[in-house]
């Protein structure tokens, strides 16, 4: 199936909280997001990779509206002993870019092209999270506008071909 | 907006490749996925979290059809010097579960409920990747059927309420 690229969405309204070195054992993610939901904070992106080292610890990053991030950090700090994580990081200079389309799973060249366009512009990819219809990357906020420009150009989209698509 | 839970999708056809300790600098992700695309391997999920430690290294995990994983591992092993990663891991006992719906971003309790249902069953969440319409977790393959059962139950879905939805 040919991929369809609907457009590029971008967002700089979110801050990113990273829980560093949380034990990779059942119940930790639940406790984190129960606490965050419990203080009424909406969560956009959640990314957690495997615990790859010898320590059976991993990191959980998630994004929230900037105006709520302070409360999220406070709630989690107060749970540090209970959750057992090593460190909490907060980044409010977050840019999120999503390539929106379909058929991207069966067209791995699409992700490769996206990543290469950012690489050619010297833009670092801080996080990656994908679905069948959306490849999302997080860059720094101050690189986001350039990122949007180079991605439009790489896919032959015109500069105002923004897709308002959710996925 | 109230969340709508359409159903639960699950998949055990994929293997997971984790590139451990790759330098977090522009061009690395592009090189990885150009190589994978270049040998015609479809990629489903890509997850990369931030480089949180002092070393400016991170991990990139991605899933591919099991029958292609061997080729993917070979291609990346051959690039170890060029890419500069520490280690390659391959896991072919991967279960992927996705809660599919809408409005989940503005209803953080939905993710919390998903994670809690797995925690209560003692099921470890190895990876998390979310979008507005899908919360995906990776568990081990042998816990996947139980995971699907407890998630259906937690959301009051009947056992054959599987959604064939892509997102
Ligand atoms: C790290 C966290 O996701 C843990 N593995 C859990 O199941 O809750
Ligand atoms: C780790 C990898 O994503 C790197 N940050 C890059 O931009 O390619």
CSV table of C-alpha atoms and ligand atoms in Angstrom, one decimal:
chain,number,residue,atom,x,y,z
A,1,UNK,CA,0.0,0.0,0.0
A,2,UNK,CA,1.4,3.4,-0.9
A,3,UNK,CA,1.8,5.8,2.0
A,4,UNK,CA,-0.3,8.9,2.1
A,5,UNK,CA,1.2,11.9,3.8
A,6,UNK,CA,-1.6,14.1,5.0
A,7,UNK,CA,0.5,16.8,6.6
A,8,UNK,CA,2.7,18.0,9.5
A,9,UNK,CA,1.3,18.9,12.9
A,10,UNK,CA,3.3,20.7,15.5
A,11,UNK,CA,2.9,21.7,19.1
A,12,UNK,CA,4.9,23.8,21.5
A,13,UNK,CA,2.3,24.1,24.3
A,14,UNK,CA,3.6,21.1,26.3
A,15,UNK,CA,6.3,20.5,28.9
A,16,UNK,CA,8.0,17.2,29.3
A,17,UNK,CA,8.4,15.4,32.6
A,18,UNK,CA,11.0,12.5,32.7
A,19,UNK,CA,11.0,10.1,35.6
A,20,UNK,CA,14.6,8.7,35.5
A,21,UNK,CA,15.5,5.3,36.9
A,22,UNK,CA,12.2,3.9,38.0
A,23,UNK,CA,12.2,0.3,38.9
A,24,UNK,CA,10.8,-1.8,36.0
A,25,UNK,CA,8.3,-3.7,38.0
A,26,UNK,CA,4.5,-4.0,37.8
A,27,UNK,CA,2.5,-1.2,39.3
A,28,UNK,CA,5.0,1.7,38.9
A,29,UNK,CA,3.4,3.2,35.7
A,30,UNK,CA,0.0,2.8,37.2
A,31,UNK,CA,1.0,4.7,40.3
A,32,UNK,CA,2.6,7.5,38.3
A,33,UNK,CA,-0.5,8.1,36.1
A,34,UNK,CA,-3.0,7.6,38.9
A,35,UNK,CA,-1.3,10.4,40.7
A,36,UNK,CA,-1.2,12.7,37.6
A,37,UNK,CA,-4.8,11.9,36.7
A,38,UNK,CA,-5.7,12.5,40.4
A,39,UNK,CA,-4.6,16.1,40.2
A,40,UNK,CA,-6.5,16.6,37.0
A,41,UNK,CA,-3.6,16.9,34.6
A,42,UNK,CA,-4.1,15.9,31.0
A,43,UNK,CA,-1.4,13.8,29.5
A,44,UNK,CA,-0.5,14.0,25.7
A,45,UNK,CA,2.4,11.7,24.9
A,46,UNK,CA,3.8,8.9,27.1
A,47,UNK,CA,7.0,7.2,26.1
A,48,UNK,CA,8.7,4.4,28.0
A,49,UNK,CA,11.4,2.2,26.5
A,50,UNK,CA,12.6,-1.1,27.9
A,51,UNK,CA,15.0,-1.4,30.8
A,52,UNK,CA,18.0,-2.4,28.8
A,53,UNK,CA,20.8,-2.3,31.3
A,54,UNK,CA,21.6,-4.6,34.2
A,55,UNK,CA,19.7,-2.5,36.7
A,56,UNK,CA,16.1,-3.3,35.8
A,57,UNK,CA,15.3,0.4,35.8
A,58,UNK,CA,13.8,2.5,33.0
A,59,UNK,CA,12.7,6.0,32.3
A,60,UNK,CA,9.1,7.3,31.7
A,61,UNK,CA,8.6,10.6,29.9
A,62,UNK,CA,5.3,12.2,29.3
A,63,UNK,CA,4.1,15.6,28.2
A,64,UNK,CA,1.5,17.8,29.8
A,65,UNK,CA,0.3,21.4,29.2
A,66,UNK,CA,3.0,23.8,30.5
A,67,UNK,CA,0.6,25.4,32.9
A,68,UNK,CA,0.1,22.1,34.7
A,69,UNK,CA,3.7,20.9,34.7
A,70,UNK,CA,4.6,22.4,38.0
A,71,UNK,CA,1.8,20.6,39.8
A,72,UNK,CA,2.8,17.3,38.1
A,73,UNK,CA,6.4,17.7,39.2
A,74,UNK,CA,5.3,18.4,42.8
A,75,UNK,CA,3.1,15.4,43.0
A,76,UNK,CA,5.8,13.1,41.7
A,77,UNK,CA,8.5,14.6,43.9
A,78,UNK,CA,6.4,13.8,46.9
A,79,UNK,CA,6.2,10.2,45.7
A,80,UNK,CA,9.9,9.7,45.2
A,81,UNK,CA,10.3,7.2,48.0
A,82,UNK,CA,7.2,5.2,47.2
A,83,UNK,CA,8.0,5.0,43.5
A,84,UNK,CA,11.7,4.5,44.0
A,85,UNK,CA,12.9,6.6,41.0
A,86,UNK,CA,16.4,8.2,40.9
A,87,UNK,CA,15.6,11.6,39.5
A,88,UNK,CA,12.9,13.8,38.0
A,89,UNK,CA,13.6,16.1,35.0
A,90,UNK,CA,11.4,18.8,33.7
A,91,UNK,CA,11.9,20.4,30.2
A,92,UNK,CA,9.6,23.3,29.2
A,93,UNK,CA,11.4,23.9,25.9
A,94,UNK,CA,9.7,21.1,24.0
A,95,UNK,CA,8.7,21.0,20.4
A,96,UNK,CA,6.6,18.2,19.1
A,97,UNK,CA,6.4,17.5,15.4
A,98,UNK,CA,4.1,14.8,13.9
A,99,UNK,CA,4.1,13.5,10.4
A,100,UNK,CA,0.5,12.5,9.8
A,101,UNK,CA,-0.7,10.1,7.2
A,102,UNK,CA,-1.5,6.4,6.6
A,103,UNK,CA,0.3,3.3,5.5
A,104,UNK,CA,3.5,4.4,7.1
A,105,UNK,CA,4.1,1.0,8.8
A,106,UNK,CA,4.5,-0.7,5.5
A,107,UNK,CA,6.7,2.1,4.2
A,108,UNK,CA,9.7,2.4,6.5
A,109,UNK,CA,11.3,4.8,4.1
A,110,UNK,CA,8.8,7.4,5.3
A,111,UNK,CA,10.3,7.5,8.8
A,112,UNK,CA,13.8,7.3,7.4
A,113,UNK,CA,13.1,10.4,5.2
A,114,UNK,CA,11.6,12.3,8.1
A,115,UNK,CA,14.6,11.5,10.3
A,116,UNK,CA,17.1,12.3,7.5
A,117,UNK,CA,15.5,15.7,6.8
A,118,UNK,CA,16.0,16.7,10.5
A,119,UNK,CA,19.5,15.2,10.5
A,120,UNK,CA,20.5,17.3,7.4
A,121,UNK,CA,19.3,20.4,9.3
A,122,UNK,CA,21.4,19.4,12.3
A,123,UNK,CA,18.3,19.0,14.4
A,124,UNK,CA,18.5,16.5,17.2
A,125,UNK,CA,15.7,14.0,17.7
A,126,UNK,CA,15.1,13.8,21.5
A,127,UNK,CA,12.2,11.3,21.4
A,128,UNK,CA,10.3,9.2,18.9
A,129,UNK,CA,6.9,7.7,19.2
A,130,UNK,CA,5.0,6.2,16.3
A,131,UNK,CA,1.6,4.7,15.3
A,132,UNK,CA,0.3,3.5,12.0
A,133,UNK,CA,-0.9,7.0,11.1
A,134,UNK,CA,1.5,9.2,12.9
A,135,UNK,CA,5.3,9.5,13.4
A,136,UNK,CA,6.0,11.9,16.2
A,137,UNK,CA,9.3,13.4,17.2
A,138,UNK,CA,10.3,15.7,20.0
A,139,UNK,CA,12.9,18.3,19.4
A,140,UNK,CA,13.8,21.4,21.3
A,141,UNK,CA,11.3,24.2,21.1
A,142,UNK,CA,13.8,26.6,19.4
A,143,UNK,CA,14.4,24.0,16.6
A,144,UNK,CA,10.7,23.3,16.0
A,145,UNK,CA,10.0,25.9,13.3
A,146,UNK,CA,13.0,24.9,11.3
A,147,UNK,CA,12.0,21.2,11.7
A,148,UNK,CA,8.5,21.9,10.4
A,149,UNK,CA,10.0,23.7,7.4
A,150,UNK,CA,12.5,21.0,6.5
A,151,UNK,CA,9.9,18.2,6.9
A,152,UNK,CA,7.4,20.0,4.6
A,153,UNK,CA,10.2,20.4,2.1
A,154,UNK,CA,11.3,16.8,2.3
A,155,UNK,CA,7.8,15.5,1.6
A,156,UNK,CA,6.9,18.1,-1.0
A,157,UNK,CA,4.2,19.6,1.2
A,158,UNK,CA,3.4,23.2,0.8
A,159,UNK,CA,4.2,25.4,3.7
A,160,UNK,CA,0.6,25.7,4.8
A,161,UNK,CA,-0.3,22.0,4.2
A,162,UNK,CA,-0.9,21.5,7.9
A,163,UNK,CA,-3.2,18.6,8.6
A,164,UNK,CA,-5.6,19.0,11.5
A,165,UNK,CA,-5.7,15.2,12.1
A,166,UNK,CA,-5.7,13.4,15.3
A,167,UNK,CA,-4.0,10.0,15.7
B,1,UNK,CA,-14.9,15.6,26.2
B,2,UNK,CA,-15.8,12.1,27.4
B,3,UNK,CA,-13.4,9.3,26.3
B,4,UNK,CA,-14.7,6.7,23.9
B,5,UNK,CA,-13.1,3.2,24.3
B,6,UNK,CA,-13.6,1.4,21.0
B,7,UNK,CA,-11.8,-1.7,21.9
B,8,UNK,CA,-8.5,-3.6,22.5
B,9,UNK,CA,-6.2,-4.6,19.7
B,10,UNK,CA,-3.4,-7.1,20.3
B,11,UNK,CA,-0.5,-8.4,18.2
B,12,UNK,CA,2.2,-11.1,18.8
B,13,UNK,CA,3.6,-11.2,15.3
B,14,UNK,CA,6.4,-8.8,15.9
B,15,UNK,CA,9.9,-9.0,17.3
B,16,UNK,CA,11.5,-6.1,19.1
B,17,UNK,CA,15.0,-4.8,18.4
B,18,UNK,CA,16.6,-2.5,20.9
B,19,UNK,CA,19.7,-0.5,20.0
B,20,UNK,CA,21.3,0.2,23.4
B,21,UNK,CA,23.5,3.2,24.1
B,22,UNK,CA,23.4,5.0,20.8
B,23,UNK,CA,24.9,8.6,20.9
B,24,UNK,CA,22.1,11.1,21.1
B,25,UNK,CA,23.3,13.2,18.2
B,26,UNK,CA,21.7,14.2,14.9
B,27,UNK,CA,21.8,11.6,12.2
B,28,UNK,CA,21.8,8.4,14.2
B,29,UNK,CA,18.1,7.7,14.0
B,30,UNK,CA,18.1,8.5,10.3
B,31,UNK,CA,21.0,6.1,9.7
B,32,UNK,CA,19.3,3.3,11.6
B,33,UNK,CA,16.0,3.5,9.7
B,34,UNK,CA,17.6,4.1,6.3
B,35,UNK,CA,19.4,0.8,6.8
B,36,UNK,CA,16.3,-1.0,7.9
B,37,UNK,CA,14.2,0.5,5.1
B,38,UNK,CA,17.0,-0.3,2.7
B,39,UNK,CA,16.6,-4.0,3.3
B,40,UNK,CA,12.9,-3.8,2.9
B,41,UNK,CA,11.8,-4.4,6.5
B,42,UNK,CA,8.5,-2.9,7.6
B,43,UNK,CA,8.6,-1.2,11.0
B,44,UNK,CA,5.6,-1.0,13.3
B,45,UNK,CA,6.4,0.8,16.5
B,46,UNK,CA,9.4,3.0,17.2
B,47,UNK,CA,10.1,4.2,20.7
B,48,UNK,CA,12.9,6.4,21.8
B,49,UNK,CA,13.1,8.2,25.1
B,50,UNK,CA,15.4,11.1,26.0
B,51,UNK,CA,19.1,10.6,26.9
B,52,UNK,CA,18.5,11.2,30.6
B,53,UNK,CA,21.9,10.3,32.1
B,54,UNK,CA,25.3,12.1,31.9
B,55,UNK,CA,26.4,10.2,28.9
B,56,UNK,CA,24.3,11.7,26.1
B,57,UNK,CA,23.3,8.2,25.0
B,58,UNK,CA,19.9,6.8,24.6
B,59,UNK,CA,18.1,3.6,23.4
B,60,UNK,CA,16.0,3.1,20.3
B,61,UNK,CA,13.5,0.2,20.2
B,62,UNK,CA,11.4,-0.8,17.3
B,63,UNK,CA,9.3,-3.7,16.3
B,64,UNK,CA,9.4,-5.6,13.0
B,65,UNK,CA,7.7,-8.8,11.7
B,66,UNK,CA,9.4,-11.8,13.3
B,67,UNK,CA,10.4,-13.2,10.0
B,68,UNK,CA,12.4,-10.1,9.2
B,69,UNK,CA,14.1,-9.5,12.5
B,70,UNK,CA,17.1,-11.6,11.8
B,71,UNK,CA,18.0,-9.5,8.8
B,72,UNK,CA,17.4,-6.3,10.8
B,73,UNK,CA,19.8,-7.5,13.5
B,74,UNK,CA,22.4,-8.4,10.9
B,75,UNK,CA,22.3,-5.1,9.2
B,76,UNK,CA,22.6,-3.2,12.4
B,77,UNK,CA,25.4,-5.4,13.8
B,78,UNK,CA,27.4,-4.6,10.7
B,79,UNK,CA,26.9,-0.9,11.4
B,80,UNK,CA,28.0,-1.0,15.1
B,81,UNK,CA,31.2,1.0,14.6
B,82,UNK,CA,29.6,3.6,12.3
B,83,UNK,CA,26.6,4.1,14.6
B,84,UNK,CA,28.6,3.8,17.8
B,85,UNK,CA,26.0,2.0,19.9
B,86,UNK,CA,26.9,-0.2,22.9
B,87,UNK,CA,24.8,-3.3,22.3
B,88,UNK,CA,22.0,-4.7,20.3
B,89,UNK,CA,19.1,-6.7,21.9
B,90,UNK,CA,16.5,-8.8,20.2
B,91,UNK,CA,13.3,-10.1,21.8
B,92,UNK,CA,11.0,-12.4,19.9
B,93,UNK,CA,8.6,-12.9,22.8
B,94,UNK,CA,6.8,-9.6,22.4
B,95,UNK,CA,3.1,-8.9,23.0
B,96,UNK,CA,1.6,-5.6,22.0
B,97,UNK,CA,-1.7,-4.5,23.4
B,98,UNK,CA,-3.4,-1.3,22.3
B,99,UNK,CA,-6.4,0.4,23.9
B,100,UNK,CA,-8.1,2.1,21.0
B,101,UNK,CA,-10.5,5.0,21.4
B,102,UNK,CA,-10.7,8.8,21.3
B,103,UNK,CA,-10.4,11.7,23.7
B,104,UNK,CA,-7.9,9.8,25.8
B,105,UNK,CA,-5.5,12.8,26.0
B,106,UNK,CA,-8.0,14.8,28.0
B,107,UNK,CA,-8.9,11.8,30.2
B,108,UNK,CA,-5.6,10.7,31.9
B,109,UNK,CA,-7.6,8.3,34.1
B,110,UNK,CA,-8.0,6.1,31.0
B,111,UNK,CA,-4.3,5.4,30.8
B,112,UNK,CA,-4.1,5.0,34.6
B,113,UNK,CA,-6.9,2.4,34.5
B,114,UNK,CA,-5.2,0.5,31.8
B,115,UNK,CA,-1.9,0.4,33.6
B,116,UNK,CA,-3.6,-0.5,36.9
B,117,UNK,CA,-5.4,-3.4,35.4
B,118,UNK,CA,-2.1,-4.8,34.2
B,119,UNK,CA,-0.5,-4.1,37.6
B,120,UNK,CA,-3.2,-5.9,39.5
B,121,UNK,CA,-2.6,-9.0,37.3
B,122,UNK,CA,1.1,-8.7,38.0
B,123,UNK,CA,1.9,-8.0,34.4
B,124,UNK,CA,5.0,-5.9,33.7
B,125,UNK,CA,4.7,-3.1,31.2
B,126,UNK,CA,7.9,-3.2,29.1
B,127,UNK,CA,7.2,-0.2,26.8
B,128,UNK,CA,4.6,2.5,26.5
B,129,UNK,CA,3.8,4.6,23.4
B,130,UNK,CA,0.6,6.7,23.1
B,131,UNK,CA,-1.3,8.8,20.7
B,132,UNK,CA,-4.6,10.7,21.0
B,133,UNK,CA,-6.5,7.6,19.9
B,134,UNK,CA,-4.3,4.7,21.1
B,135,UNK,CA,-2.5,3.8,24.2
B,136,UNK,CA,-0.1,0.9,23.4
B,137,UNK,CA,1.9,-1.2,25.8
B,138,UNK,CA,4.4,-4.0,25.2
B,139,UNK,CA,4.3,-7.0,27.6
B,140,UNK,CA,5.9,-10.4,27.2
B,141,UNK,CA,4.2,-12.6,24.7
B,142,UNK,CA,3.2,-15.1,27.4
B,143,UNK,CA,1.4,-12.5,29.4
B,144,UNK,CA,-0.5,-11.0,26.4
B,145,UNK,CA,-3.6,-13.1,26.6
B,146,UNK,CA,-4.1,-12.4,30.3
B,147,UNK,CA,-3.4,-8.7,29.6
B,148,UNK,CA,-6.1,-8.6,26.9
B,149,UNK,CA,-8.6,-10.3,29.3
B,150,UNK,CA,-8.0,-8.0,32.3
B,151,UNK,CA,-8.1,-4.9,30.1
B,152,UNK,CA,-11.4,-5.9,28.6
B,153,UNK,CA,-12.7,-6.4,32.0
B,154,UNK,CA,-11.4,-3.1,33.4
B,155,UNK,CA,-13.2,-1.2,30.7
B,156,UNK,CA,-16.4,-3.3,30.7
B,157,UNK,CA,-15.7,-4.4,27.1
B,158,UNK,CA,-17.1,-7.8,26.2
B,159,UNK,CA,-14.6,-10.4,25.4
B,160,UNK,CA,-15.0,-10.2,21.7
B,161,UNK,CA,-15.2,-6.4,21.5
B,162,UNK,CA,-12.0,-6.3,19.5
B,163,UNK,CA,-11.7,-3.1,17.5
B,164,UNK,CA,-10.1,-3.3,14.1
B,165,UNK,CA,-8.9,0.2,14.1
B,166,UNK,CA,-5.6,1.6,13.0
B,167,UNK,CA,-4.0,4.5,14.7
C,1,LIG,C1,8.3,1.0,34.4
C,1,LIG,C2,6.8,0.6,34.6
C,1,LIG,O1,6.1,0.7,33.3
C,1,LIG,C3,6.7,-0.8,35.1
C,1,LIG,N1,7.3,-1.8,34.2
C,1,LIG,C4,5.2,-1.1,35.3
C,1,LIG,O2,4.7,-2.1,34.8
C,1,LIG,O3,4.5,-0.4,35.8
C,2,LIG,C1,19.2,9.0,19.1
C,2,LIG,C2,18.8,9.7,17.8
C,2,LIG,O1,17.4,9.8,17.7
C,2,LIG,C3,19.5,11.0,17.6
C,2,LIG,N1,19.1,11.9,18.7
C,2,LIG,C4,19.2,11.6,16.3
C,2,LIG,O2,18.7,12.7,16.2
C,2,LIG,O3,19.3,10.9,15.3
